PDB file of N, CA, C and O in Angstrom:
ATOM      1  N   MET A   1       0.476  -1.236  -0.058  1.00 79.00           N
ATOM      2  CA  MET A   1      -0.039  -0.298   0.069  1.00 79.00           C
ATOM      3  C   MET A   1       1.215   1.168   0.408  1.00 79.00           C
ATOM      4  O   MET A   1       1.889   1.508   1.149  1.00 79.00           O
ATOM      5  N   ARG A   2       0.791   2.212  -0.717  1.00 91.00           N
ATOM      6  CA  ARG A   2       1.119   3.227  -0.545  1.00 91.00           C
ATOM      7  C   ARG A   2       0.849   4.334   0.607  1.00 91.00           C
ATOM      8  O   ARG A   2       0.222   4.158   0.873  1.00 91.00           O
ATOM      9  N   GLY A   3       1.875   5.132   0.432  1.00 93.00           N
ATOM     10  CA  GLY A   3       1.816   5.900   1.598  1.00 93.00           C
ATOM     11  C   GLY A   3       0.892   6.863   2.019  1.00 93.00           C
ATOM     12  O   GLY A   3      -0.200   7.120   2.883  1.00 93.00           O
ATOM     13  N   ARG A   4       0.484   7.277   0.738  1.00 95.00           N
ATOM     14  CA  ARG A   4      -0.894   8.462   0.753  1.00 95.00           C
ATOM     15  C   ARG A   4      -1.702   7.803   0.774  1.00 95.00           C
ATOM     16  O   ARG A   4      -3.177   8.462   1.444  1.00 95.00           O
ATOM     17  N   GLU A   5      -2.079   6.552   0.269  1.00 96.00           N
ATOM     18  CA  GLU A   5      -3.443   5.702   1.120  1.00 96.00           C
ATOM     19  C   GLU A   5      -3.235   5.198   2.049  1.00 96.00           C
ATOM     20  O   GLU A   5      -4.643   5.217   3.123  1.00 96.00           O
ATOM     21  N   LEU A   6      -2.410   4.656   2.682  1.00 96.00           N
ATOM     22  CA  LEU A   6      -2.155   4.216   4.164  1.00 96.00           C
ATOM     23  C   LEU A   6      -2.952   5.787   5.033  1.00 96.00           C
ATOM     24  O   LEU A   6      -3.577   5.357   5.840  1.00 96.00           O
ATOM     25  N   VAL A   7      -2.160   7.053   4.681  1.00 97.00           N
ATOM     26  CA  VAL A   7      -2.670   8.219   5.656  1.00 97.00           C
ATOM     27  C   VAL A   7      -4.107   8.191   5.285  1.00 97.00           C
ATOM     28  O   VAL A   7      -4.444   8.495   6.375  1.00 97.00           O
ATOM     29  N   GLY A   8      -4.801   8.289   4.294  1.00 97.00           N
ATOM     30  CA  GLY A   8      -6.041   8.524   3.791  1.00 97.00           C
ATOM     31  C   GLY A   8      -6.789   7.557   4.619  1.00 97.00           C
ATOM     32  O   GLY A   8      -7.983   8.162   5.303  1.00 97.00           O
ATOM     33  N   LYS A   9      -6.746   6.258   4.515  1.00 96.00           N
ATOM     34  CA  LYS A   9      -7.358   5.137   5.366  1.00 96.00           C
ATOM     35  C   LYS A   9      -7.636   5.257   6.826  1.00 96.00           C
ATOM     36  O   LYS A   9      -8.500   5.011   7.222  1.00 96.00           O
ATOM     37  N   ASN A  10      -6.014   5.895   7.231  1.00 97.00           N
ATOM     38  CA  ASN A  10      -6.304   5.534   8.736  1.00 97.00           C
ATOM     39  C   ASN A  10      -6.913   6.967   9.068  1.00 97.00           C
ATOM     40  O   ASN A  10      -7.496   6.791  10.256  1.00 97.00           O
ATOM     41  N   ILE A  11      -6.693   8.176   8.678  1.00 98.00           N
ATOM     42  CA  ILE A  11      -7.121   9.647   9.057  1.00 98.00           C
ATOM     43  C   ILE A  11      -8.822   9.495   8.628  1.00 98.00           C
ATOM     44  O   ILE A  11      -9.593   9.515   9.894  1.00 98.00           O
ATOM     45  N   ARG A  12      -9.133   8.331   7.805  1.00 97.00           N
ATOM     46  CA  ARG A  12     -10.586   8.399   7.832  1.00 97.00           C
ATOM     47  C   ARG A  12     -11.103   7.400   9.047  1.00 97.00           C
ATOM     48  O   ARG A  12     -12.371   7.521   9.336  1.00 97.00           O
ATOM     49  N   ARG A  13     -10.447   6.203   8.882  1.00 96.00           N
ATOM     50  CA  ARG A  13     -11.012   5.429   9.983  1.00 96.00           C
ATOM     51  C   ARG A  13     -10.944   5.826  11.815  1.00 96.00           C
ATOM     52  O   ARG A  13     -11.962   6.028  12.421  1.00 96.00           O
ATOM     53  N   ILE A  14     -10.030   6.561  11.674  1.00 97.00           N
ATOM     54  CA  ILE A  14     -10.139   7.315  13.345  1.00 97.00           C
ATOM     55  C   ILE A  14     -10.879   8.123  13.171  1.00 97.00           C
ATOM     56  O   ILE A  14     -11.628   8.289  14.306  1.00 97.00           O
ATOM     57  N   ARG A  15     -11.404   9.035  12.231  1.00 98.00           N
ATOM     58  CA  ARG A  15     -12.239  10.406  12.204  1.00 98.00           C
ATOM     59  C   ARG A  15     -13.331   9.391  12.342  1.00 98.00           C
ATOM     60  O   ARG A  15     -14.799   9.885  13.512  1.00 98.00           O
ATOM     61  N   VAL A  16     -14.091   8.414  11.969  1.00 97.00           N
ATOM     62  CA  VAL A  16     -14.938   7.988  11.987  1.00 97.00           C
ATOM     63  C   VAL A  16     -15.579   6.858  13.431  1.00 97.00           C
ATOM     64  O   VAL A  16     -16.555   7.076  13.767  1.00 97.00           O
ATOM     65  N   GLU A  17     -14.363   6.216  14.005  1.00 96.00           N
ATOM     66  CA  GLU A  17     -14.169   5.914  14.888  1.00 96.00           C
ATOM     67  C   GLU A  17     -14.626   7.005  16.147  1.00 96.00           C
ATOM     68  O   GLU A  17     -15.297   6.529  17.071  1.00 96.00           O
ATOM     69  N   ARG A  18     -14.253   8.238  15.924  1.00 96.00           N
ATOM     70  CA  ARG A  18     -14.401   9.107  17.019  1.00 96.00           C
ATOM     71  C   ARG A  18     -15.600   9.937  16.624  1.00 96.00           C
ATOM     72  O   ARG A  18     -16.170  10.916  17.197  1.00 96.00           O
ATOM     73  N   GLY A  19     -16.452   9.649  15.671  1.00 97.00           N
ATOM     74  CA  GLY A  19     -17.669  10.050  15.250  1.00 97.00           C
ATOM     75  C   GLY A  19     -17.486  11.188  14.877  1.00 97.00           C
ATOM     76  O   GLY A  19     -18.680  12.581  15.281  1.00 97.00           O
ATOM     77  N   VAL A  20     -16.524  11.997  14.482  1.00 97.00           N
ATOM     78  CA  VAL A  20     -16.255  13.386  13.560  1.00 97.00           C
ATOM     79  C   VAL A  20     -16.357  13.447  12.376  1.00 97.00           C
ATOM     80  O   VAL A  20     -16.218  12.215  11.570  1.00 97.00           O
ATOM     81  N   SER A  21     -17.370  13.964  11.755  1.00 98.00           N
ATOM     82  CA  SER A  21     -17.709  14.435  10.448  1.00 98.00           C
ATOM     83  C   SER A  21     -16.516  15.102   9.872  1.00 98.00           C
ATOM     84  O   SER A  21     -15.617  15.940  10.558  1.00 98.00           O
ATOM     85  N   GLN A  22     -16.205  14.824   8.533  1.00 97.00           N
ATOM     86  CA  GLN A  22     -15.183  15.517   7.718  1.00 97.00           C
ATOM     87  C   GLN A  22     -15.157  16.895   7.958  1.00 97.00           C
ATOM     88  O   GLN A  22     -14.384  17.672   7.781  1.00 97.00           O
ATOM     89  N   GLU A  23     -16.549  17.108   7.850  1.00 98.00           N
ATOM     90  CA  GLU A  23     -16.395  18.840   8.093  1.00 98.00           C
ATOM     91  C   GLU A  23     -16.074  19.682   9.142  1.00 98.00           C
ATOM     92  O   GLU A  23     -15.550  20.561   9.370  1.00 98.00           O
ATOM     93  N   ARG A  24     -16.382  18.658  10.446  1.00 98.00           N
ATOM     94  CA  ARG A  24     -15.844  19.420  11.534  1.00 98.00           C
ATOM     95  C   ARG A  24     -14.333  19.117  11.799  1.00 98.00           C
ATOM     96  O   ARG A  24     -13.594  20.074  12.441  1.00 98.00           O
ATOM     97  N   LEU A  25     -13.919  18.004  11.163  1.00 98.00           N
ATOM     98  CA  LEU A  25     -12.385  17.923  11.410  1.00 98.00           C
ATOM     99  C   LEU A  25     -11.911  18.952  10.454  1.00 98.00           C
ATOM    100  O   LEU A  25     -10.486  19.593  11.213  1.00 98.00           O
ATOM    101  N   ALA A  26     -12.225  19.391   9.244  1.00 98.00           N
ATOM    102  CA  ALA A  26     -11.851  20.000   8.224  1.00 98.00           C
ATOM    103  C   ALA A  26     -11.633  21.418   9.135  1.00 98.00           C
ATOM    104  O   ALA A  26     -10.594  22.381   9.200  1.00 98.00           O
ATOM    105  N   PHE A  27     -12.680  22.006   9.573  1.00 98.00           N
ATOM    106  CA  PHE A  27     -12.713  23.354  10.251  1.00 98.00           C
ATOM    107  C   PHE A  27     -11.954  23.271  11.373  1.00 98.00           C
ATOM    108  O   PHE A  27     -11.406  24.236  11.749  1.00 98.00           O
ATOM    109  N   ASP A  28     -12.104  22.535  12.665  1.00 98.00           N
ATOM    110  CA  ASP A  28     -11.420  22.389  13.358  1.00 98.00           C
ATOM    111  C   ASP A  28      -9.710  22.098  13.158  1.00 98.00           C
ATOM    112  O   ASP A  28      -9.032  22.938  14.012  1.00 98.00           O
ATOM    113  N   ALA A  29      -9.028  21.692  12.236  1.00 97.00           N
ATOM    114  CA  ALA A  29      -8.094  21.857  11.774  1.00 97.00           C
ATOM    115  C   ALA A  29      -7.666  22.756  10.960  1.00 97.00           C
ATOM    116  O   ALA A  29      -6.378  22.857  10.468  1.00 97.00           O
ATOM    117  N   SER A  30      -8.641  23.700  10.677  1.00 97.00           N
ATOM    118  CA  SER A  30      -8.162  24.703   9.437  1.00 97.00           C
ATOM    119  C   SER A  30      -7.523  24.179   8.175  1.00 97.00           C
ATOM    120  O   SER A  30      -6.862  25.077   7.756  1.00 97.00           O
ATOM    121  N   VAL A  31      -8.359  23.403   7.290  1.00 97.00           N
ATOM    122  CA  VAL A  31      -7.981  22.927   6.410  1.00 97.00           C
ATOM    123  C   VAL A  31      -9.366  22.860   5.410  1.00 97.00           C
ATOM    124  O   VAL A  31     -10.354  22.693   6.073  1.00 97.00           O
ATOM    125  N   ASP A  32      -9.605  22.964   4.265  1.00 98.00           N
ATOM    126  CA  ASP A  32     -10.692  23.067   3.454  1.00 98.00           C
ATOM    127  C   ASP A  32     -10.980  21.681   3.360  1.00 98.00           C
ATOM    128  O   ASP A  32     -10.352  20.299   3.431  1.00 98.00           O
ATOM    129  N   ARG A  33     -12.600  21.729   3.274  1.00 97.00           N
ATOM    130  CA  ARG A  33     -13.267  20.688   3.462  1.00 97.00           C
ATOM    131  C   ARG A  33     -12.770  19.457   2.322  1.00 97.00           C
ATOM    132  O   ARG A  33     -13.050  18.590   2.491  1.00 97.00           O
ATOM    133  N   SER A  34     -12.948  19.856   0.982  1.00 98.00           N
ATOM    134  CA  SER A  34     -12.804  19.182   0.190  1.00 98.00           C
ATOM    135  C   SER A  34     -11.224  18.886   0.036  1.00 98.00           C
ATOM    136  O   SER A  34     -10.912  17.416  -0.404  1.00 98.00           O
ATOM    137  N   TYR A  35      -9.971  19.427   0.445  1.00 98.00           N
ATOM    138  CA  TYR A  35      -9.140  19.368   0.554  1.00 98.00           C
ATOM    139  C   TYR A  35      -9.039  18.033   1.651  1.00 98.00           C
ATOM    140  O   TYR A  35      -8.030  16.546   1.160  1.00 98.00           O
ATOM    141  N   LEU A  36      -9.424  17.921   2.665  1.00 98.00           N
ATOM    142  CA  LEU A  36      -9.416  17.142   3.765  1.00 98.00           C
ATOM    143  C   LEU A  36      -9.958  15.578   2.714  1.00 98.00           C
ATOM    144  O   LEU A  36      -9.673  14.294   2.872  1.00 98.00           O
ATOM    145  N   GLY A  37     -11.131  15.407   2.551  1.00 98.00           N
ATOM    146  CA  GLY A  37     -11.501  14.389   1.339  1.00 98.00           C
ATOM    147  C   GLY A  37     -10.460  14.387   0.318  1.00 98.00           C
ATOM    148  O   GLY A  37     -10.794  12.877   0.613  1.00 98.00           O
ATOM    149  N   GLY A  38      -9.701  15.084  -0.256  1.00 98.00           N
ATOM    150  CA  GLY A  38      -8.869  14.524  -1.229  1.00 98.00           C
ATOM    151  C   GLY A  38      -8.169  13.696  -0.431  1.00 98.00           C
ATOM    152  O   GLY A  38      -7.300  12.791  -0.898  1.00 98.00           O
ATOM    153  N   ILE A  39      -7.679  14.378   0.715  1.00 98.00           N
ATOM    154  CA  ILE A  39      -7.050  13.329   1.497  1.00 98.00           C
ATOM    155  C   ILE A  39      -7.246  12.035   1.578  1.00 98.00           C
ATOM    156  O   ILE A  39      -6.578  11.020   1.678  1.00 98.00           O
ATOM    157  N   GLU A  40      -8.345  11.942   2.219  1.00 98.00           N
ATOM    158  CA  GLU A  40      -9.185  10.789   2.605  1.00 98.00           C
ATOM    159  C   GLU A  40      -9.486   9.255   1.489  1.00 98.00           C
ATOM    160  O   GLU A  40      -9.658   8.676   1.328  1.00 98.00           O
ATOM    161  N   ARG A  41      -9.380  10.366  -0.001  1.00 97.00           N
ATOM    162  CA  ARG A  41      -9.560   9.487  -1.391  1.00 97.00           C
ATOM    163  C   ARG A  41      -8.239   9.599  -2.081  1.00 97.00           C
ATOM    164  O   ARG A  41      -7.822   8.912  -3.029  1.00 97.00           O
ATOM    165  N   PHE A  42      -6.988   9.506  -1.508  1.00 96.00           N
ATOM    166  CA  PHE A  42      -5.882   9.825  -1.572  1.00 96.00           C
ATOM    167  C   PHE A  42      -5.386  10.409  -3.054  1.00 96.00           C
ATOM    168  O   PHE A  42      -4.369  10.201  -3.538  1.00 96.00           O
ATOM    169  N   ASP A  43      -6.067  11.937  -3.175  1.00 97.00           N
ATOM    170  CA  ASP A  43      -5.757  12.514  -4.399  1.00 97.00           C
ATOM    171  C   ASP A  43      -5.100  13.455  -3.884  1.00 97.00           C
ATOM    172  O   ASP A  43      -4.030  13.964  -4.675  1.00 97.00           O
ATOM    173  N   GLU A  44      -4.696  13.881  -2.563  1.00 97.00           N
ATOM    174  CA  GLU A  44      -3.877  14.999  -2.093  1.00 97.00           C
ATOM    175  C   GLU A  44      -2.728  14.459  -1.254  1.00 97.00           C
ATOM    176  O   GLU A  44      -2.755  13.041  -0.687  1.00 97.00           O
ATOM    177  N   ASN A  45      -1.833  15.087  -1.257  1.00 96.00           N
ATOM    178  CA  ASN A  45      -0.359  14.488  -0.645  1.00 96.00           C
ATOM    179  C   ASN A  45      -0.297  15.722   0.585  1.00 96.00           C
ATOM    180  O   ASN A  45       0.150  16.636   0.589  1.00 96.00           O
ATOM    181  N   PRO A  46      -0.912  15.641   1.860  1.00 97.00           N
ATOM    182  CA  PRO A  46      -0.734  15.960   2.767  1.00 97.00           C
ATOM    183  C   PRO A  46       0.716  16.391   3.195  1.00 97.00           C
ATOM    184  O   PRO A  46       1.401  16.098   3.542  1.00 97.00           O
ATOM    185  N   SER A  47       1.033  17.920   4.223  1.00 97.00           N
ATOM    186  CA  SER A  47       2.277  18.181   4.982  1.00 97.00           C
ATOM    187  C   SER A  47       2.202  17.486   6.087  1.00 97.00           C
ATOM    188  O   SER A  47       1.530  17.243   6.599  1.00 97.00           O
ATOM    189  N   VAL A  48       3.294  17.596   6.774  1.00 97.00           N
ATOM    190  CA  VAL A  48       3.479  17.260   8.068  1.00 97.00           C
ATOM    191  C   VAL A  48       2.885  17.949   8.448  1.00 97.00           C
ATOM    192  O   VAL A  48       2.276  17.928   9.938  1.00 97.00           O
ATOM    193  N   ASP A  49       2.859  19.576   8.707  1.00 98.00           N
ATOM    194  CA  ASP A  49       1.963  20.430   9.609  1.00 98.00           C
ATOM    195  C   ASP A  49       0.586  20.389   9.289  1.00 98.00           C
ATOM    196  O   ASP A  49      -0.409  19.963  10.323  1.00 98.00           O
ATOM    197  N   THR A  50      -0.087  19.562   8.407  1.00 98.00           N
ATOM    198  CA  THR A  50      -1.173  19.205   8.209  1.00 98.00           C
ATOM    199  C   THR A  50      -1.808  18.091   8.858  1.00 98.00           C
ATOM    200  O   THR A  50      -2.836  18.291   9.575  1.00 98.00           O
ATOM    201  N   LEU A  51      -0.689  17.028   8.733  1.00 98.00           N
ATOM    202  CA  LEU A  51      -0.738  16.151   9.632  1.00 98.00           C
ATOM    203  C   LEU A  51      -0.839  16.169  10.886  1.00 98.00           C
ATOM    204  O   LEU A  51      -1.715  15.586  11.910  1.00 98.00           O
ATOM    205  N   ASP A  52      -0.041  17.296  11.581  1.00 98.00           N
ATOM    206  CA  ASP A  52       0.215  17.822  13.092  1.00 98.00           C
ATOM    207  C   ASP A  52      -1.615  18.023  13.188  1.00 98.00           C
ATOM    208  O   ASP A  52      -2.136  17.534  14.654  1.00 98.00           O
ATOM    209  N   LYS A  53      -1.490  18.891  12.476  1.00 98.00           N
ATOM    210  CA  LYS A  53      -3.232  19.592  12.775  1.00 98.00           C
ATOM    211  C   LYS A  53      -4.360  18.093  12.963  1.00 98.00           C
ATOM    212  O   LYS A  53      -4.933  18.406  13.735  1.00 98.00           O
ATOM    213  N   ILE A  54      -4.467  17.715  12.040  1.00 98.00           N
ATOM    214  CA  ILE A  54      -5.455  16.293  11.814  1.00 98.00           C
ATOM    215  C   ILE A  54      -5.098  15.616  13.275  1.00 98.00           C
ATOM    216  O   ILE A  54      -6.243  15.524  13.747  1.00 98.00           O
ATOM    217  N   ALA A  55      -4.245  15.326  13.472  1.00 98.00           N
ATOM    218  CA  ALA A  55      -3.340  14.517  14.512  1.00 98.00           C
ATOM    219  C   ALA A  55      -3.891  14.912  16.364  1.00 98.00           C
ATOM    220  O   ALA A  55      -4.678  13.966  16.831  1.00 98.00           O
ATOM    221  N   ALA A  56      -4.020  16.442  15.858  1.00 98.00           N
ATOM    222  CA  ALA A  56      -4.196  16.850  17.113  1.00 98.00           C
ATOM    223  C   ALA A  56      -5.479  16.855  17.739  1.00 98.00           C
ATOM    224  O   ALA A  56      -5.997  16.817  18.626  1.00 98.00           O
ATOM    225  N   ILE A  57      -6.642  17.152  16.459  1.00 97.00           N
ATOM    226  CA  ILE A  57      -7.905  17.367  16.502  1.00 97.00           C
ATOM    227  C   ILE A  57      -7.984  15.982  16.704  1.00 97.00           C
ATOM    228  O   ILE A  57      -9.124  15.693  17.783  1.00 97.00           O
ATOM    229  N   LEU A  58      -7.983  14.718  16.121  1.00 98.00           N
ATOM    230  CA  LEU A  58      -8.102  13.632  16.316  1.00 98.00           C
ATOM    231  C   LEU A  58      -7.575  12.753  17.665  1.00 98.00           C
ATOM    232  O   LEU A  58      -8.205  11.811  18.085  1.00 98.00           O
ATOM    233  N   ASN A  59      -6.391  13.822  18.565  1.00 98.00           N
ATOM    234  CA  ASN A  59      -6.270  13.268  20.045  1.00 98.00           C
ATOM    235  C   ASN A  59      -5.300  11.905  19.834  1.00 98.00           C
ATOM    236  O   ASN A  59      -5.470  11.063  20.428  1.00 98.00           O
ATOM    237  N   VAL A  60      -4.413  12.100  18.408  1.00 98.00           N
ATOM    238  CA  VAL A  60      -3.657  10.721  18.381  1.00 98.00           C
ATOM    239  C   VAL A  60      -2.061  11.359  17.764  1.00 98.00           C
ATOM    240  O   VAL A  60      -2.111  12.148  17.693  1.00 98.00           O
ATOM    241  N   GLY A  61      -1.246  10.458  17.875  1.00 98.00           N
ATOM    242  CA  GLY A  61       0.176  10.801  17.107  1.00 98.00           C
ATOM    243  C   GLY A  61       0.119  10.726  15.838  1.00 98.00           C
ATOM    244  O   GLY A  61      -0.681  10.043  15.166  1.00 98.00           O
ATOM    245  N   VAL A  62       0.806  11.569  15.414  1.00 98.00           N
ATOM    246  CA  VAL A  62       0.516  11.168  14.017  1.00 98.00           C
ATOM    247  C   VAL A  62       1.044   9.887  13.218  1.00 98.00           C
ATOM    248  O   VAL A  62       0.951   9.545  11.893  1.00 98.00           O
ATOM    249  N   LEU A  63       2.311   9.332  13.949  1.00 97.00           N
ATOM    250  CA  LEU A  63       2.432   7.768  13.750  1.00 97.00           C
ATOM    251  C   LEU A  63       1.039   6.527  13.547  1.00 97.00           C
ATOM    252  O   LEU A  63       1.267   6.238  12.692  1.00 97.00           O
ATOM    253  N   GLU A  64       0.018   7.169  14.242  1.00 97.00           N
ATOM    254  CA  GLU A  64      -0.975   6.650  13.853  1.00 97.00           C
ATOM    255  C   GLU A  64      -1.891   6.285  12.523  1.00 97.00           C
ATOM    256  O   GLU A  64      -2.513   5.514  11.956  1.00 97.00           O
ATOM    257  N   PHE A  65      -0.772   7.898  11.882  1.00 97.00           N
ATOM    258  CA  PHE A  65      -1.630   7.688  10.548  1.00 97.00           C
ATOM    259  C   PHE A  65      -0.910   6.512   9.564  1.00 97.00           C
ATOM    260  O   PHE A  65      -1.271   6.678   8.407  1.00 97.00           O
ATOM    261  N   PHE A  66       0.243   6.050  10.146  1.00 97.00           N
ATOM    262  CA  PHE A  66       1.194   5.065   9.200  1.00 97.00           C
ATOM    263  C   PHE A  66       0.997   3.969   9.898  1.00 97.00           C
ATOM    264  O   PHE A  66       1.844   3.008   8.961  1.00 97.00           O
ATOM    265  N   LEU A  67       0.300   3.326  10.116  1.00 95.00           N
ATOM    266  CA  LEU A  67       0.017   2.189  10.966  1.00 95.00           C
ATOM    267  C   LEU A  67      -0.891   0.969   9.936  1.00 95.00           C
ATOM    268  O   LEU A  67      -1.490   1.764   9.162  1.00 95.00           O
ATOM    269  N   PRO A  68      -0.484  -0.260   9.624  1.00 94.00           N
ATOM    270  CA  PRO A  68      -0.758  -0.743   9.075  1.00 94.00           C
ATOM    271  C   PRO A  68      -2.367  -1.035   8.639  1.00 94.00           C
ATOM    272  O   PRO A  68      -2.425  -1.119  10.139  1.00 94.00           O
ATOM    273  N   ILE A  69      -2.820  -1.166   7.774  1.00 88.00           N
ATOM    274  CA  ILE A  69      -4.604  -1.006   8.033  1.00 88.00           C
ATOM    275  C   ILE A  69      -4.683  -3.031   7.796  1.00 88.00           C
ATOM    276  O   ILE A  69      -4.267  -3.503   7.166  1.00 88.00           O
ATOM    277  N   ARG A  70      -5.761  -3.417   8.577  1.00 78.00           N
ATOM    278  CA  ARG A  70      -5.789  -4.474   8.679  1.00 78.00           C
ATOM    279  C   ARG A  70      -6.230  -5.200   7.380  1.00 78.00           C
ATOM    280  O   ARG A  70      -7.087  -4.355   6.985  1.00 78.00           O
ATOM    281  N   ASP A  71      -6.101  -6.156   6.898  1.00 69.00           N
ATOM    282  CA  ASP A  71      -6.720  -6.901   5.719  1.00 69.00           C
ATOM    283  C   ASP A  71      -8.441  -6.668   6.004  1.00 69.00           C
ATOM    284  O   ASP A  71      -9.507  -6.709   4.432  1.00 69.00           O
ATOM    285  N   ASP A  72      -8.797  -6.935   6.975  1.00 62.00           N
ATOM    286  CA  ASP A  72     -10.217  -7.121   7.087  1.00 62.00           C
ATOM    287  C   ASP A  72     -10.767  -6.006   7.395  1.00 62.00           C
ATOM    288  O   ASP A  72     -12.336  -5.782   7.341  1.00 62.00           O
ATOM    289  N   GLU A  73     -10.780  -4.901   7.458  1.00 62.00           N
ATOM    290  CA  GLU A  73     -10.950  -3.684   7.717  1.00 62.00           C
ATOM    291  C   GLU A  73     -11.696  -2.792   6.189  1.00 62.00           C
ATOM    292  O   GLU A  73     -10.915  -2.964   5.335  1.00 62.00           O
ATOM    293  N   ASN A  74     -13.083  -2.780   6.133  1.00 60.00           N
ATOM    294  CA  ASN A  74     -13.817  -2.474   5.017  1.00 60.00           C
ATOM    295  C   ASN A  74     -13.927  -0.997   5.391  1.00 60.00           C
ATOM    296  O   ASN A  74     -15.068  -0.780   5.844  1.00 60.00           O
ATOM    297  N   LEU A  75     -13.190   0.293   4.916  1.00 58.00           N
ATOM    298  CA  LEU A  75     -13.570   1.589   5.098  1.00 58.00           C
ATOM    299  C   LEU A  75     -14.966   2.386   4.297  1.00 58.00           C
ATOM    300  O   LEU A  75     -15.275   3.346   4.685  1.00 58.00           O
ATOM    301  N   SER A  76     -15.028   1.603   3.285  1.00 56.00           N
ATOM    302  CA  SER A  76     -16.002   2.103   2.139  1.00 56.00           C
ATOM    303  C   SER A  76     -17.303   2.910   3.026  1.00 56.00           C
ATOM    304  O   SER A  76     -18.071   1.518   3.412  1.00 56.00           O
ATOM    305  N   GLY A  77     -17.960   3.722   2.615  1.00 56.00           N
ATOM    306  CA  GLY A  77     -19.601   4.065   3.093  1.00 56.00           C
ATOM    307  C   GLY A  77     -19.519   4.171   4.561  1.00 56.00           C
ATOM    308  O   GLY A  77     -20.855   4.451   4.824  1.00 56.00           O
ATOM    309  N   LEU A  78     -18.560   4.336   5.402  1.00 59.00           N
ATOM    310  CA  LEU A  78     -18.613   4.684   6.625  1.00 59.00           C
ATOM    311  C   LEU A  78     -18.819   6.286   6.967  1.00 59.00           C
ATOM    312  O   LEU A  78     -18.122   6.872   6.222  1.00 59.00           O
ATOM    313  N   ARG A  79     -20.010   6.487   8.155  1.00 57.00           N
ATOM    314  CA  ARG A  79     -20.261   7.879   8.241  1.00 57.00           C
ATOM    315  C   ARG A  79     -19.891   7.618   9.787  1.00 57.00           C
ATOM    316  O   ARG A  79     -20.199   6.687  10.528  1.00 57.00           O
ATOM    317  N   PRO A  80     -19.512   9.115  10.261  1.00 55.00           N
ATOM    318  CA  PRO A  80     -19.726   8.844  11.952  1.00 55.00           C
ATOM    319  C   PRO A  80     -20.830   8.262  12.555  1.00 55.00           C
ATOM    320  O   PRO A  80     -22.207   8.817  11.733  1.00 55.00           O
ATOM    321  N   GLY A  81     -20.885   7.640  13.140  1.00 52.00           N
ATOM    322  CA  GLY A  81     -22.229   6.935  13.853  1.00 52.00           C
ATOM    323  C   GLY A  81     -22.714   5.774  13.324  1.00 52.00           C
ATOM    324  O   GLY A  81     -23.951   5.047  14.175  1.00 52.00           O
ATOM    325  N   ARG A  82     -22.083   5.372  12.107  1.00 51.00           N
ATOM    326  CA  ARG A  82     -22.584   4.328  11.889  1.00 51.00           C
ATOM    327  C   ARG A  82     -21.844   2.736  12.083  1.00 51.00           C
ATOM    328  O   ARG A  82     -20.618   3.482  11.816  1.00 51.00           O
ATOM    329  N   LYS A  83     -22.195   1.817  11.804  1.00 47.00           N
ATOM    330  CA  LYS A  83     -21.335   0.956  11.927  1.00 47.00           C
ATOM    331  C   LYS A  83     -21.058  -0.062  10.694  1.00 47.00           C
ATOM    332  O   LYS A  83     -22.036   0.017   9.690  1.00 47.00           O
ATOM    333  N   LYS A  84     -19.937  -0.860  10.762  1.00 46.00           N
ATOM    334  CA  LYS A  84     -19.828  -1.578   9.415  1.00 46.00           C
ATOM    335  C   LYS A  84     -20.380  -2.531   9.280  1.00 46.00           C
ATOM    336  O   LYS A  84     -20.867  -3.191  10.340  1.00 46.00           O
ATOM    337  N   ARG A  85     -21.151  -3.055   8.114  1.00 42.00           N
ATOM    338  CA  ARG A  85     -22.221  -4.056   7.638  1.00 42.00           C
ATOM    339  C   ARG A  85     -21.270  -5.282   7.714  1.00 42.00           C
ATOM    340  O   ARG A  85     -20.561  -5.015   7.149  1.00 42.00           O
ATOM    341  N   ASP A  86     -22.047  -6.280   8.549  1.00 41.00           N
ATOM    342  CA  ASP A  86     -20.961  -7.528   7.899  1.00 41.00           C
ATOM    343  C   ASP A  86     -21.363  -8.373   6.970  1.00 41.00           C
ATOM    344  O   ASP A  86     -22.233  -7.946   6.398  1.00 41.00           O
TER     345      ASP A  86
END
C-alpha cells in the first residue's frame, strides 16, 4: 500500500471511530473540507504540518496515520455514528 493511501485510510478510520464528520474535522484543523476529502481519497499529499493539525484534533500521534491497515477492514461507506455492515 502506498503511503498516501495508508495515511488517507487511517485518517478516515480514526475520524469515523471518533464520530467526527469530515466537515467538523476540516474546520477544527483549519483545512478546507474538500482538501480533507482529497486526503481521504488519496488525491492529496498532505504536509507534515497538516498531519500534525489533524492528529491534534483527533487526539492521536501522527504515527497512527502510518500504521498498517488490517486486511479485514472495509472503510467504504462508513460515516460517523454508523457501524460497518457484516
